[in-house]
Amino acid sequence: MQNPYAKYKEQSVMTMTQGDMLKLLYEEIISRLNKAVICIGEKDIAGRNEHLKKARAIVTHLSTTLDPQYEVSKGLSSLYEYFSYSIVQANINNDAGQIQEILPMVEELKDAFAQADRQVRMSQSAKGV
């Protein structure tokens, strides 16, 4: 039998809007990058590797789910490529600086998507959708 919290968590993910899901994914990238920086400071190689691999997996997912019919996808694709490269380099070189360089960009994207999601929701509620 599945525990109630796991069932709730699964249900909440299943009912998320695309905006909610994007926000959650960006928050997870940010969390993993911050944890990797801590691991680098503590010389925790296994932890650093684990957090950076998970952050990169999310970036890869975001990149592969871009819709090429939209012009913004080209710019996002380049950014995701840069994030992925920086994450790999930070992992290889044990370099927190490369992570700290991309963190503000990831946070800015998260905020931009959250703002866009709010605007979409407001326009939908104004239309009575």
mmCIF file with all atom_site columns, N, CA and C in Angstrom, residues 69-94:
data_model
loop_
_atom_site.group_PDB
_atom_site.id
_atom_site.type_symbol
_atom_site.label_atom_id
_atom_site.label_alt_id
_atom_site.label_comp_id
_atom_site.label_asym_id
_atom_site.label_entity_id
_atom_site.label_seq_id
_atom_site.pdbx_PDB_ins_code
_atom_site.Cartn_x
_atom_site.Cartn_y
_atom_site.Cartn_z
_atom_site.occupancy
_atom_site.B_iso_or_equiv
_atom_site.pdbx_formal_charge
_atom_site.auth_seq_id
_atom_site.auth_comp_id
_atom_site.auth_asym_id
_atom_site.auth_atom_id
_atom_site.pdbx_PDB_model_num
ATOM 1  N N  . GLN A 1 69 ? 8.937  25.322 -32.997 1.00 0.00 ? 69 GLN A N  1
ATOM 2  C CA . GLN A 1 69 ? 8.132  26.252 -33.800 1.00 0.00 ? 69 GLN A CA 1
ATOM 3  C C  . GLN A 1 69 ? 8.120  27.667 -33.212 1.00 0.00 ? 69 GLN A C  1
ATOM 4  N N  . TYR A 1 70 ? 8.538  27.789 -31.951 1.00 0.00 ? 70 TYR A N  1
ATOM 5  C CA . TYR A 1 70 ? 8.579  29.104 -31.310 1.00 0.00 ? 70 TYR A CA 1
ATOM 6  C C  . TYR A 1 70 ? 9.996  29.669 -31.362 1.00 0.00 ? 70 TYR A C  1
ATOM 7  N N  . GLU A 1 71 ? 10.094 30.941 -31.719 1.00 0.00 ? 71 GLU A N  1
ATOM 8  C CA . GLU A 1 71 ? 11.386 31.614 -31.854 1.00 0.00 ? 71 GLU A CA 1
ATOM 9  C C  . GLU A 1 71 ? 12.182 31.580 -30.548 1.00 0.00 ? 71 GLU A C  1
ATOM 10 N N  . VAL A 1 72 ? 11.501 31.715 -29.416 1.00 0.00 ? 72 VAL A N  1
ATOM 11 C CA . VAL A 1 72 ? 12.168 31.744 -28.115 1.00 0.00 ? 72 VAL A CA 1
ATOM 12 C C  . VAL A 1 72 ? 12.895 30.422 -27.824 1.00 0.00 ? 72 VAL A C  1
ATOM 13 N N  . SER A 1 73 ? 12.455 29.354 -28.448 1.00 0.00 ? 73 SER A N  1
ATOM 14 C CA . SER A 1 73 ? 13.073 28.043 -28.214 1.00 0.00 ? 73 SER A CA 1
ATOM 15 C C  . SER A 1 73 ? 14.536 28.020 -28.641 1.00 0.00 ? 73 SER A C  1
ATOM 16 N N  . LYS A 1 74 ? 14.880 28.759 -29.678 1.00 0.00 ? 74 LYS A N  1
ATOM 17 C CA . LYS A 1 74 ? 16.271 28.785 -30.139 1.00 0.00 ? 74 LYS A CA 1
ATOM 18 C C  . LYS A 1 74 ? 17.181 29.392 -29.073 1.00 0.00 ? 74 LYS A C  1
ATOM 19 N N  . GLY A 1 75 ? 16.743 30.503 -28.497 1.00 0.00 ? 75 GLY A N  1
ATOM 20 C CA . GLY A 1 75 ? 17.521 31.148 -27.442 1.00 0.00 ? 75 GLY A CA 1
ATOM 21 C C  . GLY A 1 75 ? 17.606 30.280 -26.200 1.00 0.00 ? 75 GLY A C  1
ATOM 22 N N  . LEU A 1 76 ? 16.479 29.655 -25.842 1.00 0.00 ? 76 LEU A N  1
ATOM 23 C CA . LEU A 1 76 ? 16.485 28.771 -24.674 1.00 0.00 ? 76 LEU A CA 1
ATOM 24 C C  . LEU A 1 76 ? 17.384 27.568 -24.912 1.00 0.00 ? 76 LEU A C  1
ATOM 25 N N  . SER A 1 77 ? 17.361 27.045 -26.125 1.00 0.00 ? 77 SER A N  1
ATOM 26 C CA . SER A 1 77 ? 18.205 25.896 -26.447 1.00 0.00 ? 77 SER A CA 1
ATOM 27 C C  . SER A 1 77 ? 19.678 26.244 -26.248 1.00 0.00 ? 77 SER A C  1
ATOM 28 N N  . SER A 1 78 ? 20.080 27.416 -26.698 1.00 0.00 ? 78 SER A N  1
ATOM 29 C CA . SER A 1 78 ? 21.467 27.853 -26.510 1.00 0.00 ? 78 SER A CA 1
ATOM 30 C C  . SER A 1 78 ? 21.809 28.013 -25.028 1.00 0.00 ? 78 SER A C  1
ATOM 31 N N  . LEU A 1 79 ? 20.879 28.585 -24.275 1.00 0.00 ? 79 LEU A N  1
ATOM 32 C CA . LEU A 1 79 ? 21.106 28.741 -22.834 1.00 0.00 ? 79 LEU A CA 1
ATOM 33 C C  . LEU A 1 79 ? 21.223 27.391 -22.145 1.00 0.00 ? 79 LEU A C  1
ATOM 34 N N  . TYR A 1 80 ? 20.335 26.469 -22.485 1.00 0.00 ? 80 TYR A N  1
ATOM 35 C CA . TYR A 1 80 ? 20.379 25.141 -21.877 1.00 0.00 ? 80 TYR A CA 1
ATOM 36 C C  . TYR A 1 80 ? 21.681 24.424 -22.227 1.00 0.00 ? 80 TYR A C  1
ATOM 37 N N  . GLU A 1 81 ? 22.136 24.622 -23.450 1.00 0.00 ? 81 GLU A N  1
ATOM 38 C CA . GLU A 1 81 ? 23.411 24.039 -23.876 1.00 0.00 ? 81 GLU A CA 1
ATOM 39 C C  . GLU A 1 81 ? 24.554 24.612 -23.022 1.00 0.00 ? 81 GLU A C  1
ATOM 40 N N  . TYR A 1 82 ? 24.515 25.909 -22.799 1.00 0.00 ? 82 TYR A N  1
ATOM 41 C CA . TYR A 1 82 ? 25.531 26.573 -21.974 1.00 0.00 ? 82 TYR A CA 1
ATOM 42 C C  . TYR A 1 82 ? 25.467 26.075 -20.529 1.00 0.00 ? 82 TYR A C  1
ATOM 43 N N  . PHE A 1 83 ? 24.253 25.955 -19.989 1.00 0.00 ? 83 PHE A N  1
ATOM 44 C CA . PHE A 1 83 ? 24.094 25.454 -18.616 1.00 0.00 ? 83 PHE A CA 1
ATOM 45 C C  . PHE A 1 83 ? 24.673 24.051 -18.505 1.00 0.00 ? 83 PHE A C  1
ATOM 46 N N  . SER A 1 84 ? 24.328 23.209 -19.459 1.00 0.00 ? 84 SER A N  1
ATOM 47 C CA . SER A 1 84 ? 24.788 21.821 -19.450 1.00 0.00 ? 84 SER A CA 1
ATOM 48 C C  . SER A 1 84 ? 26.312 21.762 -19.508 1.00 0.00 ? 84 SER A C  1
ATOM 49 N N  . TYR A 1 85 ? 26.900 22.536 -20.404 1.00 0.00 ? 85 TYR A N  1
ATOM 50 C CA . TYR A 1 85 ? 28.352 22.591 -20.536 1.00 0.00 ? 85 TYR A CA 1
ATOM 51 C C  . TYR A 1 85 ? 28.988 23.051 -19.218 1.00 0.00 ? 85 TYR A C  1
ATOM 52 N N  . SER A 1 86 ? 28.432 24.102 -18.637 1.00 0.00 ? 86 SER A N  1
ATOM 53 C CA . SER A 1 86 ? 28.980 24.643 -17.384 1.00 0.00 ? 86 SER A CA 1
ATOM 54 C C  . SER A 1 86 ? 28.879 23.636 -16.243 1.00 0.00 ? 86 SER A C  1
ATOM 55 N N  . ILE A 1 87 ? 27.782 22.901 -16.192 1.00 0.00 ? 87 ILE A N  1
ATOM 56 C CA . ILE A 1 87 ? 27.598 21.891 -15.151 1.00 0.00 ? 87 ILE A CA 1
ATOM 57 C C  . ILE A 1 87 ? 28.642 20.787 -15.304 1.00 0.00 ? 87 ILE A C  1
ATOM 58 N N  . VAL A 1 88 ? 28.839 20.324 -16.534 1.00 0.00 ? 88 VAL A N  1
ATOM 59 C CA . VAL A 1 88 ? 29.838 19.277 -16.782 1.00 0.00 ? 88 VAL A CA 1
ATOM 60 C C  . VAL A 1 88 ? 31.233 19.784 -16.397 1.00 0.00 ? 88 VAL A C  1
ATOM 61 N N  . GLN A 1 89 ? 31.567 21.002 -16.818 1.00 0.00 ? 89 GLN A N  1
ATOM 62 C CA . GLN A 1 89 ? 32.882 21.559 -16.507 1.00 0.00 ? 89 GLN A CA 1
ATOM 63 C C  . GLN A 1 89 ? 33.073 21.740 -15.001 1.00 0.00 ? 89 GLN A C  1
ATOM 64 N N  . ALA A 1 90 ? 32.023 22.190 -14.323 1.00 0.00 ? 90 ALA A N  1
ATOM 65 C CA . ALA A 1 90 ? 32.106 22.353 -12.863 1.00 0.00 ? 90 ALA A CA 1
ATOM 66 C C  . ALA A 1 90 ? 32.361 21.007 -12.205 1.00 0.00 ? 90 ALA A C  1
ATOM 67 N N  . ASN A 1 91 ? 31.734 19.963 -12.735 1.00 0.00 ? 91 ASN A N  1
ATOM 68 C CA . ASN A 1 91 ? 31.910 18.634 -12.165 1.00 0.00 ? 91 ASN A CA 1
ATOM 69 C C  . ASN A 1 91 ? 33.324 18.114 -12.437 1.00 0.00 ? 91 ASN A C  1
ATOM 70 N N  . ILE A 1 92 ? 33.798 18.264 -13.652 1.00 0.00 ? 92 ILE A N  1
ATOM 71 C CA . ILE A 1 92 ? 35.136 17.788 -14.019 1.00 0.00 ? 92 ILE A CA 1
ATOM 72 C C  . ILE A 1 92 ? 36.216 18.540 -13.239 1.00 0.00 ? 92 ILE A C  1
ATOM 73 N N  . ASN A 1 93 ? 36.057 19.859 -13.156 1.00 0.00 ? 93 ASN A N  1
ATOM 74 C CA . ASN A 1 93 ? 37.092 20.707 -12.558 1.00 0.00 ? 93 ASN A CA 1
ATOM 75 C C  . ASN A 1 93 ? 36.873 21.006 -11.080 1.00 0.00 ? 93 ASN A C  1
ATOM 76 N N  . ASN A 1 94 ? 35.791 20.453 -10.507 1.00 0.00 ? 94 ASN A N  1
ATOM 77 C CA . ASN A 1 94 ? 35.479 20.702 -9.099  1.00 0.00 ? 94 ASN A CA 1
ATOM 78 C C  . ASN A 1 94 ? 35.448 22.211 -8.836  1.00 0.00 ? 94 ASN A C  1
#
